[in-house]
Coordinates of N, CA, C and O in Angstrom, one line a residue:
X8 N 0.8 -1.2 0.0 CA 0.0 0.0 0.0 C 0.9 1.2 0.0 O 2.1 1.3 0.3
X9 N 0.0 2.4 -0.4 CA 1.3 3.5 -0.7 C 0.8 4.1 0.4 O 1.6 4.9 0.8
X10 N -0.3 4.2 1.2 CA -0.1 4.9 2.5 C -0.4 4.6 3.8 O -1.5 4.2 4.1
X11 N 0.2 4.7 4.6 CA -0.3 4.4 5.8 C -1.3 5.0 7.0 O -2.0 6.0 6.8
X12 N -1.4 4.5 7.8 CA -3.4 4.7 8.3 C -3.2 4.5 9.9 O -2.6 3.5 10.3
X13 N -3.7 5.3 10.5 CA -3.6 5.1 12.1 C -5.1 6.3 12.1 O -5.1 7.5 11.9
X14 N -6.1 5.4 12.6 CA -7.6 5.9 13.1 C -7.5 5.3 14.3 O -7.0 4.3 14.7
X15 N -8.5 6.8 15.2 CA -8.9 6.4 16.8 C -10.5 6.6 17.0 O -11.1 7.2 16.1
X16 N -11.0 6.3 17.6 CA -12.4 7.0 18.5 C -12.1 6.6 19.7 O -11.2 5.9 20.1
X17 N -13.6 7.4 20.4 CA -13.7 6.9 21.5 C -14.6 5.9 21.6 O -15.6 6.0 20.9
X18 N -14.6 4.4 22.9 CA -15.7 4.1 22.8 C -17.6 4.4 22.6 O -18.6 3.6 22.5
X19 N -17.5 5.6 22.6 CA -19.1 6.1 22.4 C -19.4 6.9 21.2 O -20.3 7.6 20.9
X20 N -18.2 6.5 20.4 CA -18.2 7.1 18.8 C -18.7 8.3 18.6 O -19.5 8.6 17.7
X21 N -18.2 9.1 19.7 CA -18.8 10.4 19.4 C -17.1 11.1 18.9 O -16.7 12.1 19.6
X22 N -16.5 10.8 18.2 CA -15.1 11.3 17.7 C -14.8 10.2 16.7 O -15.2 9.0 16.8
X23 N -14.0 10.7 15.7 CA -13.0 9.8 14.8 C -12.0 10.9 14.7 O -12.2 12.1 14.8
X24 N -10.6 10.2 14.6 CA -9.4 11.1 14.0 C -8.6 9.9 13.2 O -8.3 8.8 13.5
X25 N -8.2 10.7 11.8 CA -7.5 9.7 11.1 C -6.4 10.8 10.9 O -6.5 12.0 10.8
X26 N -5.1 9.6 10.8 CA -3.5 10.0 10.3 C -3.5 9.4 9.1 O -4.3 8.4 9.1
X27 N -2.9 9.8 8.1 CA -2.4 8.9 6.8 C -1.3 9.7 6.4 O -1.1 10.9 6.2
X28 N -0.3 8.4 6.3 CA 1.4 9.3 6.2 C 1.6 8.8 4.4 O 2.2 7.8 4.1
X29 N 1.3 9.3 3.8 CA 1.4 9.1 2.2 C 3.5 8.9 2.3 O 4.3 9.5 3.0
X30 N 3.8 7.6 1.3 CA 4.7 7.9 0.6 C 5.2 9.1 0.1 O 4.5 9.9 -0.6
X31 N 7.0 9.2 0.5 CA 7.4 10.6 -0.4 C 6.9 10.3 -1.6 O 6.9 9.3 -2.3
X32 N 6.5 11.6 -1.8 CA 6.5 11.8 -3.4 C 5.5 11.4 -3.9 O 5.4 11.2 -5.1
X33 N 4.5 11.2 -3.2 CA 3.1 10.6 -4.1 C 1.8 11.8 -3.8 O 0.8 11.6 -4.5
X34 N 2.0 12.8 -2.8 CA 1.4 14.0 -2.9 C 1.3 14.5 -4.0 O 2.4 15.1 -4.3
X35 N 0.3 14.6 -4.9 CA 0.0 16.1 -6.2 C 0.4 17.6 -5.4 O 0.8 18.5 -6.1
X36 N 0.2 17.8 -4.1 CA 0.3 18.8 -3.3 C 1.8 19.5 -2.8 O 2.1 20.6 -2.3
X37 N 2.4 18.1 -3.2 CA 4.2 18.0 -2.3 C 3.8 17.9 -0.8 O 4.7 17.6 0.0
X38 N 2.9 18.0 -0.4 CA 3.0 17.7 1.3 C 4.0 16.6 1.4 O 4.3 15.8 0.5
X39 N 4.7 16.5 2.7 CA 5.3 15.7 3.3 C 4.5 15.5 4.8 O 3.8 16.3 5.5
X40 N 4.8 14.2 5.2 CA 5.1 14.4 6.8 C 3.3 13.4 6.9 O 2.9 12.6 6.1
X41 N 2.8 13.7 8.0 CA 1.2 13.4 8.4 C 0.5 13.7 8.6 O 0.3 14.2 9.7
X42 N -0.3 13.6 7.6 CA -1.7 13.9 7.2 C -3.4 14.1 8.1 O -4.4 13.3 7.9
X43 N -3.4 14.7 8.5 CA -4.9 14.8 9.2 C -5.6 14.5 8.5 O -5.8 15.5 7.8
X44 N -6.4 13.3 8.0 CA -7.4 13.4 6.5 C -8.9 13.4 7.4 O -9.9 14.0 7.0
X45 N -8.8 13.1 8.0 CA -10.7 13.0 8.9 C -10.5 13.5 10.6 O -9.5 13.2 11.3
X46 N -11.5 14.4 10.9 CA -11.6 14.6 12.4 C -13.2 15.3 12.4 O -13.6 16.3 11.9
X47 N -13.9 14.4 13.3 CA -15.1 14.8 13.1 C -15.7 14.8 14.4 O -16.1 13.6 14.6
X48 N -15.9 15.4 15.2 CA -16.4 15.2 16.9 C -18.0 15.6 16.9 O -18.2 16.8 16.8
X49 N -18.9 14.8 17.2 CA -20.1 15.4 17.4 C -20.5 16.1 18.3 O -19.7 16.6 19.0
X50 N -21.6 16.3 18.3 CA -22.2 17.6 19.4 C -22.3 16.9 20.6 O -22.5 17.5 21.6
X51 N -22.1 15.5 20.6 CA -22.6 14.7 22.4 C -20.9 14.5 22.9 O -20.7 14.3 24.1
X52 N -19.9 14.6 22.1 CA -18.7 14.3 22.4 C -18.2 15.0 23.9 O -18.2 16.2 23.9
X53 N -17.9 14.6 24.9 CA -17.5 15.4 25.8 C -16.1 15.9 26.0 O -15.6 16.3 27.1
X54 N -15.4 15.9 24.9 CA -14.1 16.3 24.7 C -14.2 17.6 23.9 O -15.0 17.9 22.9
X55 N -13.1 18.5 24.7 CA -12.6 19.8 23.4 C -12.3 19.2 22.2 O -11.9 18.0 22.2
X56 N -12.3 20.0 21.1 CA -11.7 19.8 19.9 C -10.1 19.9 20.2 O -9.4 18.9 20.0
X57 N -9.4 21.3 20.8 CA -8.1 21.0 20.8 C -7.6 20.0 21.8 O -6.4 19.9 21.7
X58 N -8.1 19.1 22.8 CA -7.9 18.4 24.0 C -7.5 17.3 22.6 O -6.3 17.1 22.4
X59 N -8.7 16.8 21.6 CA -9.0 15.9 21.1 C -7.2 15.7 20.1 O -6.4 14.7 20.2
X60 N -7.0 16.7 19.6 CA -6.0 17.2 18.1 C -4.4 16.8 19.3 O -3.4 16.3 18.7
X61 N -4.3 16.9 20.3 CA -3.1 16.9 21.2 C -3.2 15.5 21.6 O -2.2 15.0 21.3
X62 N -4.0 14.6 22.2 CA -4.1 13.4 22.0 C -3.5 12.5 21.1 O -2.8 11.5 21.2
X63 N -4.5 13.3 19.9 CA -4.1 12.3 18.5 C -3.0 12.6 18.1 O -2.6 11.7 17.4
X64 N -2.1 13.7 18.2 CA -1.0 14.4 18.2 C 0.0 13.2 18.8 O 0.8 12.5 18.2
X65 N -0.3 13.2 20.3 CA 1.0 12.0 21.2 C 0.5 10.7 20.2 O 1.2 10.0 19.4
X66 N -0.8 10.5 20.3 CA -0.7 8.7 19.5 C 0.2 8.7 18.1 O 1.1 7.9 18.0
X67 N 0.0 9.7 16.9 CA 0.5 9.4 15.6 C 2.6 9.2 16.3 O 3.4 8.3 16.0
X68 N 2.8 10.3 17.4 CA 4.3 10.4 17.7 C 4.7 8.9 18.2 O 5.7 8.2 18.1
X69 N 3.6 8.6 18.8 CA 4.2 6.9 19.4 C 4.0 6.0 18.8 O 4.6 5.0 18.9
X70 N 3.1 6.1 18.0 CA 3.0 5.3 16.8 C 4.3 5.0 15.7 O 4.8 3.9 15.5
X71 N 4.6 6.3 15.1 CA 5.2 6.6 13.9 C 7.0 7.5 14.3 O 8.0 7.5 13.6
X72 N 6.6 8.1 15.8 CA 7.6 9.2 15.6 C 7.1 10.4 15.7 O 5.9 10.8 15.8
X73 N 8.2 10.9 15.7 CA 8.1 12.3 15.3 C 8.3 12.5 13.6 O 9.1 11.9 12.9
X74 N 7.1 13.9 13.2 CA 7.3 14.1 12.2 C 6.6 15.6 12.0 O 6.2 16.4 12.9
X75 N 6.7 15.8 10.2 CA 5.5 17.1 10.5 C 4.5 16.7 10.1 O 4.4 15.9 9.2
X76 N 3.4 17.6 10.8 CA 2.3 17.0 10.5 C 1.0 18.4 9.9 O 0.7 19.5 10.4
X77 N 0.6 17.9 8.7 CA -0.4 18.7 8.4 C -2.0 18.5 8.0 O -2.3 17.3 8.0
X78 N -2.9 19.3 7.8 CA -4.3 19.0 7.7 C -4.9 20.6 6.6 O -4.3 21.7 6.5
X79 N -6.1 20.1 5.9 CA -6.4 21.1 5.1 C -7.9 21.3 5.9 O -8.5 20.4 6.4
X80 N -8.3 22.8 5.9 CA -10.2 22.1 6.5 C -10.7 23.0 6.0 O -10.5 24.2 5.8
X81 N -11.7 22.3 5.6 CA -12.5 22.6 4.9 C -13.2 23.9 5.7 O -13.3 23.6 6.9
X82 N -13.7 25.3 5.4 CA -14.4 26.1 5.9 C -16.1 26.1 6.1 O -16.9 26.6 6.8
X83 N -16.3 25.0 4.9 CA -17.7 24.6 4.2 C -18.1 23.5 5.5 O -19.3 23.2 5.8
X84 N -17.0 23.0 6.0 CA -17.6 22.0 6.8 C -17.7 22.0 8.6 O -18.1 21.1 9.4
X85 N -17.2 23.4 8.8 CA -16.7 23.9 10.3 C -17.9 24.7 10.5 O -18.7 25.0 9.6
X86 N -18.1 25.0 12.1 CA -19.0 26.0 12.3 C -18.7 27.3 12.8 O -19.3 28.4 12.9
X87 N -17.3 26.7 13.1 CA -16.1 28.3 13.5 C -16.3 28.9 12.5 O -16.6 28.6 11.4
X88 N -16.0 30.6 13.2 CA -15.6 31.9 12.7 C -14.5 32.0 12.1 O -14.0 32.7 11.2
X89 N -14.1 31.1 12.8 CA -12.6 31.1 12.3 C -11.7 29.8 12.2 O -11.0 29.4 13.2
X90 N -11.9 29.1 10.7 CA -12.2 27.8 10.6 C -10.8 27.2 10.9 O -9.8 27.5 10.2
X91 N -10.5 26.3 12.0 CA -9.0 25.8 12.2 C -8.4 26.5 13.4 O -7.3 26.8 13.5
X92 N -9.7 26.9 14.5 CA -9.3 27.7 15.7 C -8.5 26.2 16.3 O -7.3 26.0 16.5
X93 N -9.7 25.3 16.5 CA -9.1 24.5 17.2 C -7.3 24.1 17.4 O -6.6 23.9 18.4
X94 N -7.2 23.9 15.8 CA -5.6 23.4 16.0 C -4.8 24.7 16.4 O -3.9 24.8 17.2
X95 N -5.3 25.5 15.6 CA -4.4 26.7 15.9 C -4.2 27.0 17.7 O -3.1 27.5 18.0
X96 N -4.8 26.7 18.5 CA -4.5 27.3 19.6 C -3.5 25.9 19.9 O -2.4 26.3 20.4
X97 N -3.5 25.2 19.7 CA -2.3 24.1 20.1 C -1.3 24.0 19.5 O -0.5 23.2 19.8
X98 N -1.1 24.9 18.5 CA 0.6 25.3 18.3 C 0.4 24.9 16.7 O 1.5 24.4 16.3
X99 N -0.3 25.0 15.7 CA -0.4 24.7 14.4 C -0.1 25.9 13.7 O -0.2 26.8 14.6
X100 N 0.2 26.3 12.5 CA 0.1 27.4 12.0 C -0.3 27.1 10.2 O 0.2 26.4 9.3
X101 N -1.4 28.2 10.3 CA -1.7 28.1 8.7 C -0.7 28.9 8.0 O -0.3 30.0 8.4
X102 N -0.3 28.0 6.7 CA 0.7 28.3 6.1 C 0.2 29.0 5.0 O 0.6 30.2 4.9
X103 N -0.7 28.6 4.1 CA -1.3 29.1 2.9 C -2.5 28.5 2.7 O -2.8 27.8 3.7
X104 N -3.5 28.8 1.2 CA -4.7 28.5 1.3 C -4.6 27.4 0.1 O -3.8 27.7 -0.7
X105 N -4.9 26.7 -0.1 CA -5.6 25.6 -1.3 C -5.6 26.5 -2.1 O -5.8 27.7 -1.9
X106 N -5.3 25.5 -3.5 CA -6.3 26.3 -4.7 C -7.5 26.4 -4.8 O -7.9 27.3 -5.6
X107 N -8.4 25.3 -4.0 CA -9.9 25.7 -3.5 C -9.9 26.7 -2.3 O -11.0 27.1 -2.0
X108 N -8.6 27.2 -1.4 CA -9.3 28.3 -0.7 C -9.1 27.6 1.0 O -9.1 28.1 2.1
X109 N -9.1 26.3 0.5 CA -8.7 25.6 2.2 C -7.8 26.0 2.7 O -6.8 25.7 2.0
X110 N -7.4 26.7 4.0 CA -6.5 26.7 4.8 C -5.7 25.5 5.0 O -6.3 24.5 5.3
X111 N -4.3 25.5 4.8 CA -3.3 24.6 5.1 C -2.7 24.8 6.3 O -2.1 25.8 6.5
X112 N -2.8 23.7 7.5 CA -1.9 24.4 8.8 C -1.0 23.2 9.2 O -1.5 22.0 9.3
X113 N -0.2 23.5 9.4 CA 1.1 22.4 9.8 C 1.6 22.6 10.9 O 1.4 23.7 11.5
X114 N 2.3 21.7 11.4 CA 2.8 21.6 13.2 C 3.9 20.7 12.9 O 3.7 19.6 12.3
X115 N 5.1 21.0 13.3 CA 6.2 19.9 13.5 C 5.4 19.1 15.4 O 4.9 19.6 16.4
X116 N 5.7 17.9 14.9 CA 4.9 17.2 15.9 C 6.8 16.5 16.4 O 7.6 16.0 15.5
X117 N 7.2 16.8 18.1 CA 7.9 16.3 18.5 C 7.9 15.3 19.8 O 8.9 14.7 20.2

């Protein structure tokens, strides 16, 4: 397989978070590093969103390491003012926008 896959919840499935570490060089994007491809927390979840992102943050590092790690989000699919508060307050920074307009934010994860 060309990428690899590390998903969590919690037992009451009110969370999913997926990692996927793409082979170098198989990004159309050039990203490197790991990938935030899914994070979806419902309204019954009794976790923060950034509690949630710092979590999954230590699991991908003990999993895989250290690496850098990035996510694109969608604005269309947030209810924030300010779409990517969450990661941002935990040390992320948006780098640039998609060609569709998505915020890119990355974090060296140590």
């Amino acid at each position: 397989s060309n990428a690899r896959l590390v998903v969590f919840s919690d037992p009451e499935r009110t969370l999913v978070f997926a990692w996927q570490w793409p082979k170098e060089g198989m990004r159309k994007d050039g990203q490197e590093g790991f990938n935030n491809t899914m994070f979806h927390r419902s309204e019954r979840c009794p976790y923060q969103a950034s509690d949630i992102i710092v979590a999954a943050e230590r699991a991908v590092i003990a999993h895989w390491g250290a690496n850098r790690a990035y996510t694109y989000v969608d604005s269309e699919k947030v209810q924030s003012a300010n779409p990517g508060y969450c990661y941002k307050v935990v040390g992320w920074k948006q780098v640039k926008l998609s060609k569709t307009g998505k915020p890119l934010l990355v974090k060296e994860l140590q």
